[in-house]
PDB file of C-alpha atoms in Angstrom:
ATOM      1  CA  PRO E   1     -71.590 -35.703  16.265  1.00 51.00           C
ATOM      2  CA  ALA E   2     -73.458 -33.980  13.450  1.00 49.00           C
ATOM      3  CA  PRO E   3     -72.876 -35.521  10.014  1.00 55.00           C
ATOM      4  CA  GLY E   4     -70.085 -33.814   8.052  1.00 62.00           C
ATOM      5  CA  MET E   5     -69.682 -33.013   4.382  1.00 65.00           C
ATOM      6  CA  GLU E   6     -68.433 -36.538   3.793  1.00 66.00           C
ATOM      7  CA  SER E   7     -72.006 -37.732   4.304  1.00 72.00           C
ATOM      8  CA  LEU E   8     -73.332 -35.603   1.436  1.00 76.00           C
ATOM      9  CA  PRO E   9     -74.250 -37.329  -1.827  1.00 82.00           C
ATOM     10  CA  GLU E  10     -71.399 -36.944  -4.302  1.00 85.00           C
ATOM     11  CA  ALA E  11     -73.555 -34.974  -6.765  1.00 87.00           C
ATOM     12  CA  VAL E  12     -74.330 -32.409  -4.033  1.00 88.00           C
ATOM     13  CA  LEU E  13     -70.680 -32.145  -3.017  1.00 88.00           C
ATOM     14  CA  ILE E  14     -69.694 -31.571  -6.657  1.00 89.00           C
ATOM     15  CA  ARG E  15     -72.205 -28.699  -6.870  1.00 90.00           C
ATOM     16  CA  ILE E  16     -70.743 -27.139  -3.718  1.00 87.00           C
ATOM     17  CA  LEU E  17     -67.165 -27.514  -4.955  1.00 88.00           C
ATOM     18  CA  ALA E  18     -68.120 -26.057  -8.346  1.00 90.00           C
ATOM     19  CA  SER E  19     -68.851 -22.740  -6.635  1.00 90.00           C
ATOM     20  CA  ILE E  20     -65.238 -22.460  -5.438  1.00 87.00           C
ATOM     21  CA  PRO E  21     -62.636 -20.643  -7.600  1.00 85.00           C
ATOM     22  CA  ALA E  22     -60.733 -23.078  -9.803  1.00 85.00           C
ATOM     23  CA  VAL E  23     -57.274 -22.250  -8.449  1.00 80.00           C
ATOM     24  CA  ASP E  24     -58.466 -22.917  -4.883  1.00 85.00           C
ATOM     25  CA  LEU E  25     -59.918 -26.254  -5.982  1.00 87.00           C
ATOM     26  CA  VAL E  26     -56.533 -27.394  -7.272  1.00 82.00           C
ATOM     27  CA  LEU E  27     -54.269 -25.858  -4.632  1.00 80.00           C
ATOM     28  CA  VAL E  28     -56.435 -26.220  -1.504  1.00 86.00           C
ATOM     29  CA  CYS E  29     -59.540 -28.420  -1.838  1.00 84.00           C
ATOM     30  CA  ARG E  30     -57.648 -31.195  -3.576  1.00 84.00           C
ATOM     31  CA  LEU E  31     -55.520 -31.638  -0.434  1.00 85.00           C
ATOM     32  CA  VAL E  32     -58.410 -31.988   2.036  1.00 85.00           C
ATOM     33  CA  CYS E  33     -59.040 -35.736   1.678  1.00 87.00           C
ATOM     34  CA  CYS E  34     -58.973 -38.592  -0.814  1.00 86.00           C
ATOM     35  CA  GLN E  35     -62.623 -38.070  -1.768  1.00 85.00           C
ATOM     36  CA  TRP E  36     -62.092 -34.380  -2.603  1.00 83.00           C
ATOM     37  CA  LYS E  37     -58.882 -35.172  -4.470  1.00 88.00           C
ATOM     38  CA  ASN E  38     -60.733 -37.698  -6.636  1.00 88.00           C
ATOM     39  CA  LEU E  39     -63.517 -35.206  -7.339  1.00 88.00           C
ATOM     40  CA  VAL E  40     -61.099 -32.400  -8.256  1.00 86.00           C
ATOM     41  CA  ASP E  41     -59.137 -34.780 -10.492  1.00 86.00           C
ATOM     42  CA  GLY E  42     -62.315 -36.146 -12.093  1.00 84.00           C
ATOM     43  CA  ALA E  43     -64.306 -34.872 -15.038  1.00 87.00           C
ATOM     44  CA  ALA E  44     -67.751 -34.256 -13.484  1.00 89.00           C
ATOM     45  CA  LEU E  45     -66.721 -31.219 -11.418  1.00 89.00           C
ATOM     46  CA  TRP E  46     -65.011 -29.501 -14.359  1.00 87.00           C
ATOM     47  CA  ILE E  47     -67.823 -30.314 -16.780  1.00 88.00           C
ATOM     48  CA  LEU E  48     -70.191 -28.569 -14.349  1.00 89.00           C
ATOM     49  CA  LYS E  49     -67.873 -25.538 -14.007  1.00 87.00           C
ATOM     50  CA  CYS E  50     -67.613 -25.317 -17.796  1.00 87.00           C
ATOM     51  CA  GLN E  51     -71.399 -25.467 -18.126  1.00 86.00           C
ATOM     52  CA  GLN E  52     -71.867 -22.786 -15.450  1.00 87.00           C
ATOM     53  CA  GLU E  53     -69.460 -20.437 -17.224  1.00 86.00           C
ATOM     54  CA  GLY E  54     -70.586 -21.115 -20.792  1.00 84.00           C
ATOM     55  CA  LEU E  55     -67.446 -22.963 -21.880  1.00 80.00           C
ATOM     56  CA  THR E  56     -68.508 -25.581 -24.408  1.00 76.00           C
ATOM     57  CA  ARG E  57     -66.832 -28.379 -26.324  1.00 70.00           C
ATOM     58  CA  ALA E  58     -67.935 -31.589 -27.971  1.00 60.00           C
ATOM     59  CA  GLU E  59     -68.155 -34.463 -25.492  1.00 56.00           C
ATOM     60  CA  SER E  60     -66.225 -36.639 -27.921  1.00 47.00           C
ATOM     61  CA  ASP E  61     -63.307 -34.178 -27.742  1.00 59.00           C
ATOM     62  CA  ALA E  62     -63.094 -34.336 -23.964  1.00 57.00           C
ATOM     63  CA  GLU E  63     -59.852 -35.707 -22.652  1.00 67.00           C
ATOM     64  CA  ASN E  64     -58.979 -33.543 -19.682  1.00 81.00           C
ATOM     65  CA  TRP E  65     -61.808 -31.232 -18.635  1.00 85.00           C
ATOM     66  CA  GLN E  66     -59.694 -29.516 -15.985  1.00 84.00           C
ATOM     67  CA  ASN E  67     -57.109 -28.495 -18.574  1.00 82.00           C
ATOM     68  CA  PHE E  68     -59.884 -27.461 -20.957  1.00 85.00           C
ATOM     69  CA  TYR E  69     -61.359 -25.207 -18.264  1.00 87.00           C
ATOM     70  CA  PHE E  70     -58.057 -23.505 -17.456  1.00 83.00           C
ATOM     71  CA  LEU E  71     -57.064 -23.109 -21.116  1.00 83.00           C
ATOM     72  CA  SER E  72     -60.463 -21.633 -21.974  1.00 84.00           C
ATOM     73  CA  LYS E  73     -60.318 -19.129 -19.112  1.00 82.00           C
ATOM     74  CA  LYS E  74     -56.760 -18.185 -19.967  1.00 80.00           C
ATOM     75  CA  ARG E  75     -57.282 -17.916 -23.726  1.00 82.00           C
ATOM     76  CA  LYS E  76     -56.125 -14.553 -25.072  1.00 90.00           C
ATOM     77  CA  ASN E  77     -53.859 -13.071 -27.709  1.00 95.00           C
ATOM     78  CA  LEU E  78     -50.301 -13.443 -26.416  1.00 97.00           C
ATOM     79  CA  ILE E  79     -48.944 -10.921 -28.925  1.00 97.00           C
ATOM     80  CA  LYS E  80     -48.640  -7.522 -27.293  1.00 97.00           C
ATOM     81  CA  ASN E  81     -49.387  -4.376 -29.321  1.00 97.00           C
ATOM     82  CA  PRO E  82     -50.560  -6.333 -32.396  1.00 97.00           C
ATOM     83  CA  CYS E  83     -51.944  -3.310 -34.265  1.00 97.00           C
ATOM     84  CA  GLY E  84     -49.410  -0.561 -33.609  1.00 96.00           C
ATOM     85  CA  GLU E  85     -51.466   1.326 -31.031  1.00 96.00           C
ATOM     86  CA  GLU E  86     -48.286   1.641 -28.940  1.00 95.00           C
ATOM     87  CA  ASP E  87     -45.921   2.414 -31.802  1.00 95.00           C
ATOM     88  CA  LEU E  88     -43.257  -0.366 -31.848  1.00 95.00           C
ATOM     89  CA  GLU E  89     -43.543  -1.117 -28.127  1.00 95.00           C
ATOM     90  CA  HIS E  90     -43.010  -4.844 -27.268  1.00 96.00           C
ATOM     91  CA  TRP E  91     -41.524  -5.614 -30.698  1.00 97.00           C
ATOM     92  CA  GLY E  92     -37.849  -6.599 -30.578  1.00 90.00           C
ATOM     93  CA  GLU E  93     -35.141  -7.553 -33.053  1.00 88.00           C
ATOM     94  CA  VAL E  94     -36.474  -4.798 -35.286  1.00 90.00           C
ATOM     95  CA  GLU E  95     -34.905  -4.513 -38.735  1.00 93.00           C
ATOM     96  CA  ASN E  96     -35.573  -1.092 -40.251  1.00 94.00           C
ATOM     97  CA  GLY E  97     -34.653  -1.431 -43.905  1.00 95.00           C
ATOM     98  CA  GLY E  98     -35.154   1.549 -46.225  1.00 95.00           C
ATOM     99  CA  ASP E  99     -36.991   4.223 -44.253  1.00 96.00           C
ATOM    100  CA  GLY E 100     -37.924   1.659 -41.581  1.00 96.00           C
ATOM    101  CA  TRP E 101     -41.226   0.696 -40.039  1.00 97.00           C
ATOM    102  CA  LYS E 102     -44.063   3.201 -39.783  1.00 97.00           C
ATOM    103  CA  ILE E 103     -47.509   3.059 -38.153  1.00 97.00           C
ATOM    104  CA  GLU E 104     -50.454   4.434 -40.156  1.00 97.00           C
ATOM    105  CA  GLU E 105     -54.195   4.812 -39.638  1.00 97.00           C
ATOM    106  CA  LEU E 106     -56.550   2.556 -41.560  1.00 97.00           C
ATOM    107  CA  PRO E 107     -57.406   2.475 -44.409  1.00 96.00           C
ATOM    108  CA  GLY E 108     -54.299   4.453 -45.462  1.00 96.00           C
ATOM    109  CA  ASP E 109     -53.463   5.775 -48.930  1.00 96.00           C
ATOM    110  CA  PHE E 110     -54.613   3.407 -51.688  1.00 96.00           C
ATOM    111  CA  GLY E 111     -55.757   0.967 -48.978  1.00 96.00           C
ATOM    112  CA  LYS E 112     -58.898  -0.743 -47.731  1.00 96.00           C
ATOM    113  CA  GLU E 113     -60.613  -0.886 -44.375  1.00 95.00           C
ATOM    114  CA  PHE E 114     -59.806  -3.883 -42.175  1.00 96.00           C
ATOM    115  CA  PRO E 115     -62.530  -6.575 -41.817  1.00 95.00           C
ATOM    116  CA  SER E 116     -62.864  -5.819 -38.086  1.00 94.00           C
ATOM    117  CA  GLU E 117     -63.927  -2.402 -36.828  1.00 92.00           C
ATOM    118  CA  GLU E 118     -61.805  -2.971 -33.712  1.00 94.00           C
ATOM    119  CA  VAL E 119     -58.576  -2.567 -35.706  1.00 96.00           C
ATOM    120  CA  HIS E 120     -57.598   1.050 -36.383  1.00 97.00           C
ATOM    121  CA  LYS E 121     -53.901   0.996 -37.291  1.00 97.00           C
ATOM    122  CA  TYR E 122     -51.304  -1.087 -39.086  1.00 98.00           C
ATOM    123  CA  PHE E 123     -47.524  -1.354 -39.456  1.00 98.00           C
ATOM    124  CA  VAL E 124     -46.096  -0.616 -42.908  1.00 98.00           C
ATOM    125  CA  THR E 125     -42.711  -1.509 -44.424  1.00 98.00           C
ATOM    126  CA  SER E 126     -40.362   0.384 -46.715  1.00 97.00           C
ATOM    127  CA  TYR E 127     -38.193  -0.178 -49.786  1.00 96.00           C
ATOM    128  CA  GLU E 128     -35.776  -2.626 -48.117  1.00 97.00           C
ATOM    129  CA  TRP E 129     -36.596  -5.531 -45.802  1.00 97.00           C
ATOM    130  CA  CYS E 130     -38.266  -4.568 -42.551  1.00 97.00           C
ATOM    131  CA  ARG E 131     -38.697  -7.282 -39.917  1.00 97.00           C
ATOM    132  CA  LYS E 132     -39.831  -7.362 -36.307  1.00 98.00           C
ATOM    133  CA  ALA E 133     -40.309 -10.105 -33.742  1.00 98.00           C
ATOM    134  CA  GLN E 134     -41.786 -10.966 -30.357  1.00 97.00           C
ATOM    135  CA  VAL E 135     -40.772 -13.819 -28.072  1.00 97.00           C
ATOM    136  CA  ILE E 136     -43.582 -15.091 -25.847  1.00 97.00           C
ATOM    137  CA  ASP E 137     -42.606 -16.697 -22.529  1.00 96.00           C
ATOM    138  CA  LEU E 138     -45.327 -19.326 -22.046  1.00 94.00           C
ATOM    139  CA  ARG E 139     -44.609 -19.909 -18.348  1.00 90.00           C
ATOM    140  CA  ALA E 140     -44.809 -16.179 -17.652  1.00 91.00           C
ATOM    141  CA  GLU E 141     -48.218 -16.226 -19.377  1.00 90.00           C
ATOM    142  CA  GLY E 142     -49.412 -18.983 -17.026  1.00 84.00           C
ATOM    143  CA  TYR E 143     -48.916 -22.111 -19.153  1.00 88.00           C
ATOM    144  CA  TRP E 144     -47.161 -24.493 -16.798  1.00 85.00           C
ATOM    145  CA  GLU E 145     -44.534 -27.026 -17.901  1.00 89.00           C
ATOM    146  CA  GLU E 146     -46.573 -30.199 -17.314  1.00 85.00           C
ATOM    147  CA  LEU E 147     -49.434 -28.777 -19.380  1.00 83.00           C
ATOM    148  CA  MET E 148     -47.171 -27.915 -22.315  1.00 91.00           C
ATOM    149  CA  ASP E 149     -45.295 -31.231 -22.128  1.00 92.00           C
ATOM    150  CA  THR E 150     -48.214 -33.607 -21.564  1.00 86.00           C
ATOM    151  CA  THR E 151     -51.364 -32.015 -22.975  1.00 84.00           C
ATOM    152  CA  GLN E 152     -49.464 -30.120 -25.705  1.00 90.00           C
ATOM    153  CA  PRO E 153     -52.388 -27.764 -26.409  1.00 90.00           C
ATOM    154  CA  LYS E 154     -52.644 -26.452 -29.948  1.00 93.00           C
ATOM    155  CA  ILE E 155     -50.874 -23.169 -30.586  1.00 96.00           C
ATOM    156  CA  MET E 156     -52.675 -21.071 -33.192  1.00 96.00           C
ATOM    157  CA  VAL E 157     -50.812 -18.357 -35.090  1.00 98.00           C
ATOM    158  CA  ARG E 158     -52.537 -15.723 -37.232  1.00 98.00           C
ATOM    159  CA  ASP E 159     -51.397 -12.642 -39.113  1.00 98.00           C
ATOM    160  CA  TRP E 160     -52.978 -10.198 -41.568  1.00 98.00           C
ATOM    161  CA  TYR E 161     -51.227  -8.505 -44.481  1.00 98.00           C
ATOM    162  CA  ALA E 162     -52.135  -6.224 -47.400  1.00 98.00           C
ATOM    163  CA  GLY E 163     -50.498  -4.155 -50.090  1.00 97.00           C
ATOM    164  CA  ARG E 164     -51.520  -0.743 -51.338  1.00 96.00           C
ATOM    165  CA  SER E 165     -53.163  -0.780 -54.747  1.00 95.00           C
ATOM    166  CA  ASP E 166     -50.475   1.358 -56.424  1.00 95.00           C
ATOM    167  CA  ALA E 167     -47.399  -0.654 -55.315  1.00 96.00           C
ATOM    168  CA  GLY E 168     -46.205  -4.253 -55.302  1.00 96.00           C
ATOM    169  CA  CYS E 169     -44.703  -5.797 -52.172  1.00 97.00           C
ATOM    170  CA  LEU E 170     -43.378  -8.920 -50.444  1.00 98.00           C
ATOM    171  CA  TYR E 171     -44.471 -10.520 -47.156  1.00 98.00           C
ATOM    172  CA  GLU E 172     -43.069 -13.282 -44.925  1.00 98.00           C
ATOM    173  CA  LEU E 173     -44.061 -14.936 -41.631  1.00 98.00           C
ATOM    174  CA  CYS E 174     -41.851 -17.202 -39.516  1.00 98.00           C
ATOM    175  CA  VAL E 175     -42.908 -18.689 -36.158  1.00 98.00           C
ATOM    176  CA  LYS E 176     -40.763 -20.987 -34.006  1.00 98.00           C
ATOM    177  CA  LEU E 177     -41.506 -23.011 -30.888  1.00 98.00           C
ATOM    178  CA  LEU E 178     -38.452 -22.866 -28.656  1.00 98.00           C
ATOM    179  CA  SER E 179     -37.124 -24.890 -25.728  1.00 97.00           C
ATOM    180  CA  GLU E 180     -35.749 -23.603 -22.429  1.00 95.00           C
ATOM    181  CA  ASN E 181     -32.398 -23.129 -24.185  1.00 95.00           C
ATOM    182  CA  GLU E 182     -34.124 -21.624 -27.232  1.00 93.00           C
ATOM    183  CA  ASP E 183     -33.525 -24.655 -29.435  1.00 96.00           C
ATOM    184  CA  VAL E 184     -36.073 -24.812 -32.276  1.00 97.00           C
ATOM    185  CA  LEU E 185     -38.559 -27.655 -31.606  1.00 97.00           C
ATOM    186  CA  ALA E 186     -41.035 -26.766 -34.353  1.00 97.00           C
ATOM    187  CA  GLU E 187     -41.155 -24.108 -37.051  1.00 97.00           C
ATOM    188  CA  TYR E 188     -43.584 -22.640 -39.545  1.00 98.00           C
ATOM    189  CA  LYS E 189     -42.242 -20.470 -42.357  1.00 98.00           C
ATOM    190  CA  SER E 190     -44.540 -19.066 -44.996  1.00 97.00           C
ATOM    191  CA  GLU E 191     -43.538 -18.736 -48.591  1.00 96.00           C
ATOM    192  CA  THR E 192     -42.452 -15.273 -49.619  1.00 97.00           C
ATOM    193  CA  VAL E 193     -45.811 -13.851 -50.685  1.00 97.00           C
ATOM    194  CA  THR E 194     -45.624 -11.527 -53.695  1.00 97.00           C
ATOM    195  CA  ILE E 195     -48.383  -8.955 -54.146  1.00 97.00           C
ATOM    196  CA  PRO E 196     -48.339  -7.390 -57.649  1.00 96.00           C
ATOM    197  CA  GLN E 197     -48.392  -3.636 -58.235  1.00 93.00           C
ATOM    198  CA  GLU E 198     -51.943  -3.723 -59.582  1.00 91.00           C
ATOM    199  CA  ASN E 199     -53.799  -5.253 -56.633  1.00 95.00           C
ATOM    200  CA  ASP E 200     -57.077  -4.543 -54.823  1.00 94.00           C
ATOM    201  CA  ALA E 201     -55.391  -3.727 -51.455  1.00 96.00           C
ATOM    202  CA  SER E 202     -57.582  -6.269 -49.655  1.00 96.00           C
ATOM    203  CA  TRP E 203     -56.491  -7.750 -46.350  1.00 98.00           C
ATOM    204  CA  THR E 204     -55.485 -11.433 -46.292  1.00 97.00           C
ATOM    205  CA  GLU E 205     -55.272 -13.666 -43.216  1.00 98.00           C
ATOM    206  CA  ILE E 206     -52.525 -16.263 -42.895  1.00 98.00           C
ATOM    207  CA  SER E 207     -52.675 -18.888 -40.144  1.00 97.00           C
ATOM    208  CA  HIS E 208     -50.938 -21.988 -38.857  1.00 98.00           C
ATOM    209  CA  THR E 209     -51.711 -24.402 -36.006  1.00 97.00           C
ATOM    210  CA  PHE E 210     -48.948 -26.223 -34.125  1.00 97.00           C
ATOM    211  CA  SER E 211     -49.979 -29.564 -32.602  1.00 94.00           C
ATOM    212  CA  ASN E 212     -48.221 -32.729 -31.398  1.00 94.00           C
ATOM    213  CA  TYR E 213     -45.012 -30.723 -31.177  1.00 96.00           C
ATOM    214  CA  GLY E 214     -43.470 -32.816 -28.383  1.00 95.00           C
ATOM    215  CA  PRO E 215     -42.364 -31.888 -24.856  1.00 96.00           C
ATOM    216  CA  GLY E 216     -40.124 -28.984 -23.939  1.00 96.00           C
ATOM    217  CA  VAL E 217     -41.799 -25.980 -25.569  1.00 97.00           C
ATOM    218  CA  ARG E 218     -41.318 -22.877 -23.376  1.00 97.00           C
ATOM    219  CA  PHE E 219     -41.277 -19.950 -25.826  1.00 98.00           C
ATOM    220  CA  VAL E 220     -42.956 -18.897 -29.080  1.00 98.00           C
ATOM    221  CA  ARG E 221     -40.982 -16.624 -31.398  1.00 98.00           C
ATOM    222  CA  PHE E 222     -43.163 -14.715 -33.887  1.00 98.00           C
ATOM    223  CA  GLU E 223     -41.484 -12.789 -36.725  1.00 98.00           C
ATOM    224  CA  HIS E 224     -42.928 -11.107 -39.799  1.00 98.00           C
ATOM    225  CA  GLY E 225     -41.951  -8.478 -42.305  1.00 97.00           C
ATOM    226  CA  GLY E 226     -41.648  -7.418 -45.906  1.00 98.00           C
ATOM    227  CA  GLN E 227     -40.803  -4.616 -48.304  1.00 97.00           C
ATOM    228  CA  ASP E 228     -42.064  -2.987 -51.493  1.00 96.00           C
ATOM    229  CA  THR E 229     -40.905  -4.249 -54.892  1.00 96.00           C
ATOM    230  CA  LEU E 230     -40.590  -0.856 -56.561  1.00 94.00           C
ATOM    231  CA  PHE E 231     -37.939   0.539 -54.192  1.00 94.00           C
ATOM    232  CA  TRP E 232     -39.824   3.798 -53.790  1.00 94.00           C
ATOM    233  CA  LYS E 233     -38.649   6.018 -50.955  1.00 96.00           C
ATOM    234  CA  GLY E 234     -41.181   6.080 -48.131  1.00 96.00           C
ATOM    235  CA  TRP E 235     -43.670   3.426 -47.062  1.00 97.00           C
ATOM    236  CA  TYR E 236     -45.044   1.529 -50.032  1.00 97.00           C
ATOM    237  CA  GLY E 237     -44.295  -1.985 -48.718  1.00 97.00           C
ATOM    238  CA  VAL E 238     -46.537  -4.604 -47.169  1.00 98.00           C
ATOM    239  CA  ARG E 239     -48.880  -3.626 -44.348  1.00 98.00           C
ATOM    240  CA  VAL E 240     -49.382  -5.937 -41.344  1.00 98.00           C
ATOM    241  CA  THR E 241     -51.730  -5.835 -38.357  1.00 98.00           C
ATOM    242  CA  ASN E 242     -53.829  -7.848 -35.895  1.00 98.00           C
ATOM    243  CA  SER E 243     -51.148 -10.512 -35.362  1.00 98.00           C
ATOM    244  CA  SER E 244     -52.056 -13.174 -32.801  1.00 98.00           C
ATOM    245  CA  VAL E 245     -50.727 -16.220 -30.985  1.00 98.00           C
ATOM    246  CA  THR E 246     -53.225 -18.170 -28.868  1.00 96.00           C
ATOM    247  CA  VAL E 247     -52.981 -21.396 -26.880  1.00 93.00           C
ATOM    248  CA  GLU E 248     -56.198 -23.229 -27.726  1.00 85.00           C
ATOM    249  CA  PRO E 249     -58.341 -25.249 -25.279  1.00 75.00           C
TER     250      PRO E 249
END
């Protein structure tokens, strides 16, 4: 009989396997034989796939290249409608203090342009506390239980806030990592940020990275909000936009 693929040098077989879609490697090719299983579970195949697709990391950081590949390909902002392009769509548990939330076009009255040209709108609060939240279902976003429990990839949270130069305001951010039963496994709560009435209206980024948070995380609950400090009718409170939650490779 003609020699089969098992007779190929391992380096050649790895190059052939690297041309196959990653999901098929794990769900199909891995089940073919012990040799293929070892190659799919090993680092060399995934290092090659990462190189082919421009996904880079320091060799010294490499623990599980397969997980790194999948996390890199999947990486995206898990917050939906982060800049108000869809009004308040996807934001739940909305607290509309004063005159409630409003969406405005950048830069807005007494405001400044956002550092990124891709952001065109922001949410603005009123003269009593306005809050809104999103709960991200990690499994629905493709982050399987074993990955979250064993690898525990870093979860990066970012938000941007600004005042208007003619009004003082308050801002808060609270993010929780929740279990299947929505028990709090880890939490980040900012201080209440006070922006004085005489300010330059510049945008400020706030960020936090969750790591080594333990097994069981299934949801991320992101909540932010604020109000003005002058209690003026209308929308003189803190402005927020470009919120993000990402699972990092």
